[in-house]
PDB file of C-alpha atoms and ligand atoms in Angstrom:
ATOM      1  CA  MET A   1      59.249  13.015  66.480  1.00  0.00           C
ATOM      2  CA  ARG A   2      58.706  16.637  67.427  1.00  0.00           C
ATOM      3  CA  ALA A   3      59.699  19.421  65.091  1.00  0.00           C
ATOM      4  CA  ASN A   4      58.999  23.082  64.418  1.00  0.00           C
ATOM      5  CA  PHE A   5      57.867  24.347  61.041  1.00  0.00           C
ATOM      6  CA  ILE A   6      56.789  27.694  59.670  1.00  0.00           C
ATOM      7  CA  LEU A   7      53.247  27.777  58.318  1.00  0.00           C
ATOM      8  CA  ASP A   8      53.828  28.834  54.759  1.00  0.00           C
ATOM      9  CA  GLN A   9      50.292  28.878  53.337  1.00  0.00           C
ATOM     10  CA  ILE A  10      46.769  28.234  54.555  1.00  0.00           C
ATOM     11  CA  PHE A  11      44.009  27.723  52.018  1.00  0.00           C
ATOM     12  CA  ALA A  12      40.431  26.516  52.129  1.00  0.00           C
ATOM     13  CA  ALA A  13      39.519  22.857  51.716  1.00  0.00           C
ATOM     14  CA  PRO A  14      36.252  21.724  50.086  1.00  0.00           C
ATOM     15  CA  ILE A  15      34.832  20.877  53.525  1.00  0.00           C
ATOM     16  CA  GLU A  16      33.650  23.934  55.447  1.00  0.00           C
ATOM     17  CA  GLY A  17      35.861  24.596  58.450  1.00  0.00           C
ATOM     18  CA  GLU A  18      38.738  22.524  57.130  1.00  0.00           C
ATOM     19  CA  VAL A  19      41.899  23.933  55.568  1.00  0.00           C
ATOM     20  CA  PHE A  20      45.058  22.827  53.813  1.00  0.00           C
ATOM     21  CA  LEU A  21      48.419  23.796  55.290  1.00  0.00           C
ATOM     22  CA  ARG A  22      51.699  24.041  53.484  1.00  0.00           C
ATOM     23  CA  LEU A  23      54.734  24.086  55.728  1.00  0.00           C
ATOM     24  CA  ALA A  24      58.140  25.481  54.891  1.00  0.00           C
ATOM     25  CA  GLY A  25      60.615  22.598  54.852  1.00  0.00           C
ATOM     26  CA  SER A  26      57.891  19.956  55.072  1.00  0.00           C
ATOM     27  CA  GLU A  27      60.083  17.545  53.074  1.00  0.00           C
ATOM     28  CA  ARG A  28      61.736  16.834  56.437  1.00  0.00           C
ATOM     29  CA  LEU A  29      58.480  15.328  57.706  1.00  0.00           C
ATOM     30  CA  PRO A  30      58.111  11.542  57.313  1.00  0.00           C
ATOM     31  CA  LEU A  31      54.553  11.786  55.983  1.00  0.00           C
ATOM     32  CA  THR A  32      52.650   8.594  55.252  1.00  0.00           C
ATOM     33  CA  ALA A  33      49.178   8.259  53.756  1.00  0.00           C
ATOM     34  CA  GLY A  34      46.582   8.248  56.510  1.00  0.00           C
ATOM     35  CA  GLN A  35      48.974   8.729  59.423  1.00  0.00           C
ATOM     36  CA  LEU A  36      47.919  11.437  61.859  1.00  0.00           C
ATOM     37  CA  TRP A  37      49.982  14.385  63.162  1.00  0.00           C
ATOM     38  CA  LEU A  38      49.244  16.673  66.106  1.00  0.00           C
ATOM     39  CA  GLY A  39      50.083  20.365  65.938  1.00  0.00           C
ATOM     40  CA  VAL A  40      50.277  23.304  68.327  1.00  0.00           C
ATOM     41  CA  SER A  41      51.065  26.851  67.234  1.00  0.00           C
ATOM     42  CA  ASP A  42      50.881  28.826  70.466  1.00  0.00           C
ATOM     43  CA  PRO A  43      51.455  26.613  73.521  1.00  0.00           C
ATOM     44  CA  LEU A  44      50.351  29.436  75.835  1.00  0.00           C
ATOM     45  CA  SER A  45      46.838  29.674  74.409  1.00  0.00           C
ATOM     46  CA  GLU A  46      46.363  26.167  72.979  1.00  0.00           C
ATOM     47  CA  LEU A  47      46.047  23.624  75.739  1.00  0.00           C
ATOM     48  CA  LEU A  48      45.349  20.786  73.349  1.00  0.00           C
ATOM     49  CA  PRO A  49      46.802  19.877  69.946  1.00  0.00           C
ATOM     50  CA  THR A  50      45.076  19.993  66.550  1.00  0.00           C
ATOM     51  CA  ALA A  51      44.774  16.818  64.443  1.00  0.00           C
ATOM     52  CA  LEU A  52      46.260  17.094  60.961  1.00  0.00           C
ATOM     53  CA  TYR A  53      45.988  14.524  58.172  1.00  0.00           C
ATOM     54  CA  PRO A  54      48.478  14.127  55.319  1.00  0.00           C
ATOM     55  CA  ALA A  55      47.055  15.016  51.919  1.00  0.00           C
ATOM     56  CA  MET A  56      48.533  15.579  48.478  1.00  0.00           C
ATOM     57  CA  ASP A  57      47.812  17.707  45.434  1.00  0.00           C
ATOM     58  CA  GLU A  58      47.737  16.566  41.836  1.00  0.00           C
ATOM     59  CA  GLU A  59      51.444  17.308  41.381  1.00  0.00           C
ATOM     60  CA  GLY A  60      52.366  15.090  44.313  1.00  0.00           C
ATOM     61  CA  GLN A  61      53.055  17.932  46.778  1.00  0.00           C
ATOM     62  CA  TRP A  62      52.278  17.044  50.365  1.00  0.00           C
ATOM     63  CA  TYR A  63      50.185  19.218  52.607  1.00  0.00           C
ATOM     64  CA  LEU A  64      48.330  18.739  55.881  1.00  0.00           C
ATOM     65  CA  ALA A  65      44.571  19.000  56.191  1.00  0.00           C
ATOM     66  CA  GLY A  66      42.465  19.653  59.239  1.00  0.00           C
ATOM     67  CA  SER A  67      40.270  21.977  61.209  1.00  0.00           C
ATOM     68  CA  ILE A  68      42.627  24.490  62.790  1.00  0.00           C
ATOM     69  CA  PRO A  69      42.243  27.270  65.393  1.00  0.00           C
ATOM     70  CA  SER A  70      41.194  30.558  63.775  1.00  0.00           C
ATOM     71  CA  GLU A  71      44.299  32.228  65.234  1.00  0.00           C
ATOM     72  CA  TRP A  72      46.708  30.255  63.049  1.00  0.00           C
ATOM     73  CA  GLN A  73      48.192  32.488  60.361  1.00  0.00           C
ATOM     74  CA  PRO A  74      50.814  32.122  57.644  1.00  0.00           C
ATOM     75  CA  GLY A  75      54.218  32.839  59.151  1.00  0.00           C
ATOM     76  CA  ASP A  76      53.313  31.255  62.500  1.00  0.00           C
ATOM     77  CA  ARG A  77      55.549  28.622  63.995  1.00  0.00           C
ATOM     78  CA  LEU A  78      53.909  25.209  64.251  1.00  0.00           C
ATOM     79  CA  ASN A  79      55.135  22.501  66.585  1.00  0.00           C
ATOM     80  CA  LEU A  80      54.260  19.088  65.186  1.00  0.00           C
ATOM     81  CA  ARG A  81      54.222  15.769  67.014  1.00  0.00           C
ATOM     82  CA  GLY A  82      53.954  12.502  65.176  1.00  0.00           C
ATOM     83  CA  PRO A  83      53.442  10.419  63.279  1.00  0.00           C
ATOM     84  CA  VAL A  84      50.705   9.066  65.528  1.00  0.00           C
ATOM     85  CA  GLY A  85      49.419   5.521  65.275  1.00  0.00           C
ATOM     86  CA  ARG A  86      49.014   3.711  62.002  1.00  0.00           C
ATOM     87  CA  GLY A  87      48.632   4.858  58.403  1.00  0.00           C
ATOM     88  CA  PHE A  88      47.712   2.903  55.273  1.00  0.00           C
ATOM     89  CA  THR A  89      49.875  -0.137  54.494  1.00  0.00           C
ATOM     90  CA  LEU A  90      49.500  -0.728  50.778  1.00  0.00           C
ATOM     91  CA  PRO A  91      50.987  -4.127  49.829  1.00  0.00           C
ATOM     92  CA  ARG A  92      53.753  -3.633  47.280  1.00  0.00           C
ATOM     93  CA  THR A  93      52.234  -6.353  45.122  1.00  0.00           C
ATOM     94  CA  SER A  94      48.777  -4.738  44.839  1.00  0.00           C
ATOM     95  CA  ARG A  95      48.024  -3.838  41.238  1.00  0.00           C
ATOM     96  CA  ARG A  96      44.306  -3.054  41.540  1.00  0.00           C
ATOM     97  CA  VAL A  97      43.566  -0.484  44.229  1.00  0.00           C
ATOM     98  CA  ALA A  98      40.164   0.903  45.167  1.00  0.00           C
ATOM     99  CA  CYS A  99      39.943   4.107  47.249  1.00  0.00           C
ATOM    100  CA  VAL A 100      36.525   4.811  48.736  1.00  0.00           C
ATOM    101  CA  SER A 101      35.638   8.187  50.190  1.00  0.00           C
ATOM    102  CA  LEU A 102      32.384   8.410  52.112  1.00  0.00           C
ATOM    103  CA  ASP A 103      32.446  12.217  52.146  1.00  0.00           C
ATOM    104  CA  GLU A 104      34.191  15.088  50.343  1.00  0.00           C
ATOM    105  CA  ARG A 105      37.494  14.459  52.154  1.00  0.00           C
ATOM    106  CA  MET A 106      38.867  12.381  49.288  1.00  0.00           C
ATOM    107  CA  TYR A 107      42.110  14.333  49.727  1.00  0.00           C
ATOM    108  CA  TYR A 108      42.880  12.131  52.764  1.00  0.00           C
ATOM    109  CA  LEU A 109      43.211   9.317  50.201  1.00  0.00           C
ATOM    110  CA  SER A 110      45.185  11.216  47.566  1.00  0.00           C
ATOM    111  CA  PRO A 111      48.665  10.242  48.930  1.00  0.00           C
ATOM    112  CA  LEU A 112      47.603   6.603  48.828  1.00  0.00           C
ATOM    113  CA  MET A 113      46.347   6.946  45.250  1.00  0.00           C
ATOM    114  CA  ARG A 114      49.721   8.327  44.159  1.00  0.00           C
ATOM    115  CA  GLN A 115      51.581   5.607  46.058  1.00  0.00           C
ATOM    116  CA  ALA A 116      49.495   3.021  44.212  1.00  0.00           C
ATOM    117  CA  PHE A 117      50.150   4.723  40.873  1.00  0.00           C
ATOM    118  CA  LEU A 118      53.903   4.743  41.539  1.00  0.00           C
ATOM    119  CA  GLN A 119      53.862   0.995  42.043  1.00  0.00           C
ATOM    120  CA  ALA A 120      52.094   0.598  38.686  1.00  0.00           C
ATOM    121  CA  ALA A 121      48.671  -0.184  40.136  1.00  0.00           C
ATOM    122  CA  GLU A 122      45.378   0.678  38.480  1.00  0.00           C
ATOM    123  CA  VAL A 123      43.472   3.029  40.763  1.00  0.00           C
ATOM    124  CA  VAL A 124      39.738   3.406  41.223  1.00  0.00           C
ATOM    125  CA  TYR A 125      38.137   6.244  43.175  1.00  0.00           C
ATOM    126  CA  CYS A 126      34.675   5.638  44.505  1.00  0.00           C
ATOM    127  CA  GLY A 127      32.824   8.444  46.240  1.00  0.00           C
ATOM    128  CA  PRO A 128      30.870  11.670  45.911  1.00  0.00           C
ATOM    129  CA  PRO A 129      31.812  14.185  43.222  1.00  0.00           C
ATOM    130  CA  THR A 130      34.810  16.190  44.327  1.00  0.00           C
ATOM    131  CA  PRO A 131      35.803  19.749  43.407  1.00  0.00           C
ATOM    132  CA  ILE A 132      39.414  18.583  43.578  1.00  0.00           C
ATOM    133  CA  ARG A 133      40.599  17.378  40.189  1.00  0.00           C
ATOM    134  CA  LEU A 134      41.603  13.751  40.229  1.00  0.00           C
ATOM    135  CA  PRO A 135      44.649  12.647  38.227  1.00  0.00           C
ATOM    136  CA  PRO A 136      43.798  11.236  34.781  1.00  0.00           C
ATOM    137  CA  TRP A 137      44.993   7.780  35.818  1.00  0.00           C
ATOM    138  CA  VAL A 138      42.200   7.466  38.405  1.00  0.00           C
ATOM    139  CA  GLU A 139      38.955   5.877  37.219  1.00  0.00           C
ATOM    140  CA  MET A 140      35.892   7.303  38.976  1.00  0.00           C
ATOM    141  CA  PHE A 141      32.796   5.535  40.271  1.00  0.00           C
ATOM    142  CA  THR A 142      29.917   6.691  42.421  1.00  0.00           C
ATOM    143  CA  LEU A 143      29.313   5.064  45.799  1.00  0.00           C
ATOM    144  CA  ASP A 144      26.330   3.197  44.378  1.00  0.00           C
ATOM    145  CA  GLN A 145      28.588   1.515  41.818  1.00  0.00           C
ATOM    146  CA  TRP A 146      30.654  -0.412  44.378  1.00  0.00           C
ATOM    147  CA  GLN A 147      29.699  -3.789  42.881  1.00  0.00           C
ATOM    148  CA  GLU A 148      31.520  -2.852  39.666  1.00  0.00           C
ATOM    149  CA  TRP A 149      34.928  -2.840  41.343  1.00  0.00           C
ATOM    150  CA  TRP A 150      34.548  -4.767  44.634  1.00  0.00           C
ATOM    151  CA  GLU A 151      35.546  -8.155  43.225  1.00  0.00           C
ATOM    152  CA  TRP A 152      38.166  -6.523  40.979  1.00  0.00           C
ATOM    153  CA  ALA A 153      40.154  -4.861  43.769  1.00  0.00           C
ATOM    154  CA  GLU A 154      43.244  -6.400  45.374  1.00  0.00           C
ATOM    155  CA  TYR A 155      43.316  -3.730  48.072  1.00  0.00           C
ATOM    156  CA  ILE A 156      40.548  -1.457  49.348  1.00  0.00           C
ATOM    157  CA  ALA A 157      40.986   1.743  51.346  1.00  0.00           C
ATOM    158  CA  VAL A 158      37.988   3.544  52.829  1.00  0.00           C
ATOM    159  CA  GLN A 159      37.798   6.899  54.569  1.00  0.00           C
ATOM    160  CA  GLY A 160      34.929   8.465  56.467  1.00  0.00           C
ATOM    161  CA  SER A 161      33.454   9.200  59.856  1.00  0.00           C
ATOM    162  CA  LEU A 162      32.829   6.323  62.256  1.00  0.00           C
ATOM    163  CA  LEU A 163      29.101   6.381  61.520  1.00  0.00           C
ATOM    164  CA  ALA A 164      29.614   6.555  57.757  1.00  0.00           C
ATOM    165  CA  VAL A 165      32.034   3.619  57.610  1.00  0.00           C
ATOM    166  CA  GLY A 166      29.847   1.551  59.933  1.00  0.00           C
ATOM    167  CA  THR A 167      26.799   2.142  57.777  1.00  0.00           C
ATOM    168  CA  PHE A 168      28.753   1.436  54.590  1.00  0.00           C
ATOM    169  CA  PHE A 169      30.148  -1.905  55.742  1.00  0.00           C
ATOM    170  CA  ASN A 170      26.931  -3.073  57.335  1.00  0.00           C
ATOM    171  CA  ARG A 171      25.226  -2.538  53.981  1.00  0.00           C
ATOM    172  CA  LEU A 172      27.928  -4.669  52.353  1.00  0.00           C
ATOM    173  CA  ALA A 173      27.816  -7.342  55.049  1.00  0.00           C
ATOM    174  CA  GLU A 174      27.207 -10.239  52.711  1.00  0.00           C
ATOM    175  CA  LYS A 175      30.299  -9.216  50.695  1.00  0.00           C
ATOM    176  CA  PHE A 176      32.341  -8.847  53.833  1.00  0.00           C
ATOM    177  CA  LEU A 177      32.342 -12.425  55.064  1.00  0.00           C
ATOM    178  CA  PRO A 178      35.552 -14.195  56.167  1.00  0.00           C
ATOM    179  CA  ASP A 179      35.994 -15.900  52.811  1.00  0.00           C
ATOM    180  CA  SER A 180      36.605 -12.497  51.229  1.00  0.00           C
ATOM    181  CA  ARG A 181      39.581 -11.767  53.515  1.00  0.00           C
ATOM    182  CA  ARG A 182      41.951 -12.337  50.631  1.00  0.00           C
ATOM    183  CA  VAL A 183      41.529  -8.624  49.924  1.00  0.00           C
ATOM    184  CA  PRO A 184      43.151  -6.290  52.486  1.00  0.00           C
ATOM    185  CA  ILE A 185      40.724  -3.593  53.584  1.00  0.00           C
ATOM    186  CA  GLU A 186      41.940  -0.604  55.558  1.00  0.00           C
ATOM    187  CA  VAL A 187      39.767   2.147  56.968  1.00  0.00           C
ATOM    188  CA  LEU A 188      40.742   5.698  57.864  1.00  0.00           C
ATOM    189  CA  ILE A 189      38.307   7.035  60.449  1.00  0.00           C
ATOM    190  CA  HIS A 190      38.240  10.751  61.054  1.00  0.00           C
ATOM    191  CA  SER A 191      36.724  12.136  64.191  1.00  0.00           C
ATOM    192  CA  GLN A 192      36.973  14.972  66.652  1.00  0.00           C
ATOM    193  CA  ILE A 193      40.350  14.680  68.378  1.00  0.00           C
ATOM    194  CA  PRO A 194      39.724  17.008  71.314  1.00  0.00           C
ATOM    195  CA  CYS A 195      42.616  15.994  73.559  1.00  0.00           C
ATOM    196  CA  GLY A 196      45.074  14.233  71.252  1.00  0.00           C
ATOM    197  CA  GLY A 197      45.421  11.468  73.827  1.00  0.00           C
ATOM    198  CA  MET A 198      46.565  13.852  76.554  1.00  0.00           C
ATOM    199  CA  ALA A 199      43.388  13.600  78.634  1.00  0.00           C
ATOM    200  CA  GLU A 200      42.110  10.139  77.646  1.00  0.00           C
ATOM    201  CA  CYS A 201      38.768  11.730  76.803  1.00  0.00           C
ATOM    202  CA  GLY A 202      37.654   8.744  74.711  1.00  0.00           C
ATOM    203  CA  VAL A 203      35.892  10.876  72.098  1.00  0.00           C
ATOM    204  CA  CYS A 204      37.966   9.269  69.339  1.00  0.00           C
ATOM    205  CA  ALA A 205      37.309   5.667  70.481  1.00  0.00           C
ATOM    206  CA  VAL A 206      36.664   3.035  67.808  1.00  0.00           C
ATOM    207  CA  PRO A 207      35.181  -0.420  68.548  1.00  0.00           C
ATOM    208  CA  THR A 208      37.154  -3.421  67.362  1.00  0.00           C
ATOM    209  CA  ARG A 209      36.307  -7.097  67.817  1.00  0.00           C
ATOM    210  CA  ARG A 210      38.465  -7.325  70.947  1.00  0.00           C
ATOM    211  CA  LYS A 211      38.445  -3.858  72.533  1.00  0.00           C
ATOM    212  CA  TRP A 212      38.038  -0.159  71.927  1.00  0.00           C
ATOM    213  CA  LEU A 213      40.978   1.609  70.301  1.00  0.00           C
ATOM    214  CA  LEU A 214      41.740   5.318  70.050  1.00  0.00           C
ATOM    215  CA  ILE A 215      42.220   7.149  66.774  1.00  0.00           C
ATOM    216  CA  CYS A 216      44.646   9.540  68.471  1.00  0.00           C
ATOM    217  CA  ARG A 217      46.825   6.656  69.607  1.00  0.00           C
ATOM    218  CA  ASN A 218      46.221   3.656  67.334  1.00  0.00           C
ATOM    219  CA  GLY A 219      44.755   5.142  64.145  1.00  0.00           C
ATOM    220  CA  ALA A 220      43.719   6.865  62.163  1.00  0.00           C
ATOM    221  CA  VAL A 221      43.830   3.768  59.922  1.00  0.00           C
ATOM    222  CA  PHE A 222      42.429   0.429  61.100  1.00  0.00           C
ATOM    223  CA  ASP A 223      42.243  -3.062  59.677  1.00  0.00           C
ATOM    224  CA  GLY A 224      38.726  -3.292  58.263  1.00  0.00           C
ATOM    225  CA  TYR A 225      38.349  -6.876  59.440  1.00  0.00           C
ATOM    226  CA  GLN A 226      39.096  -5.960  63.053  1.00  0.00           C
ATOM    227  CA  LEU A 227      36.438  -3.261  63.370  1.00  0.00           C
ATOM    228  CA  ASP A 228      33.133  -4.224  64.942  1.00  0.00           C
ATOM    229  CA  TRP A 229      30.650  -2.831  62.448  1.00  0.00           C
ATOM    230  CA  SER A 230      27.601  -4.048  64.375  1.00  0.00           C
ATOM    231  CA  VAL A 231      28.478  -1.613  67.179  1.00  0.00           C
ATOM    232  CA  ILE A 232      29.285   1.201  64.791  1.00  0.00           C
ATOM    233  CA  GLU A 233      26.054   1.377  62.794  1.00  0.00           C
ATOM    234  CA  GLY A 234      23.766   4.193  63.865  1.00  0.00           C
TER     235      GLY A 234
HETATM  236  S1  LIG B 301      41.133  12.619  71.437  1.00  0.00           S
HETATM  237 FE1  LIG B 301      40.910  12.257  73.569  1.00  0.00          FE
HETATM  238  S2  LIG B 301      41.421  10.144  73.767  1.00  0.00           S
HETATM  239 FE2  LIG B 301      41.666  10.544  71.611  1.00  0.00          FE
END
């Protein structure tokens, strides 16, 4: 879909250069955890769209997160296109959900955490300390403590850059063999999205076992078993 929204508020995110956007009337947007949107504010000066990721605050209010042009201001009109590609698909039967953030962008996972909570799942967050307060129903672990929840989880979601997720899964290779496929693993990969698919620049390409896929077209969430980690590791 394409729709226009007024930028209601812009406030800083914990990652330098990234912000949170609140849009007036955003309840009209069909937001899904992990599913990308592309935005343009001034089509005369912005040749290419800006990638925006759904996020959520502790009260369950949606917002969009991303690195936006410095010209964007509250009150501007924002044209949004999306949703693009695939978001997280949490099985309705999952009752033990692990959310792994490989950097401070844990807020990309916050809508998924709430979705899990609403279906009565126990939720584990595994990642670096975050300045964003996690809900009291989320149990926290550090990245080094992955063995404490890996076998426990019925569904695992991971977010990070391509290099970070490749390094993470290559370190876990022996736990990631085919016989552990009983647990769905989905991976949100964030990257530069310079052209939003309009110029086929390939900057957002991700290697899978069969071919390269584009975050701006197929992602930003991928089946963890389809990604080719051996190519990804730096
Ligand atoms: S951002 Fe250019 S192909 Fe995806």
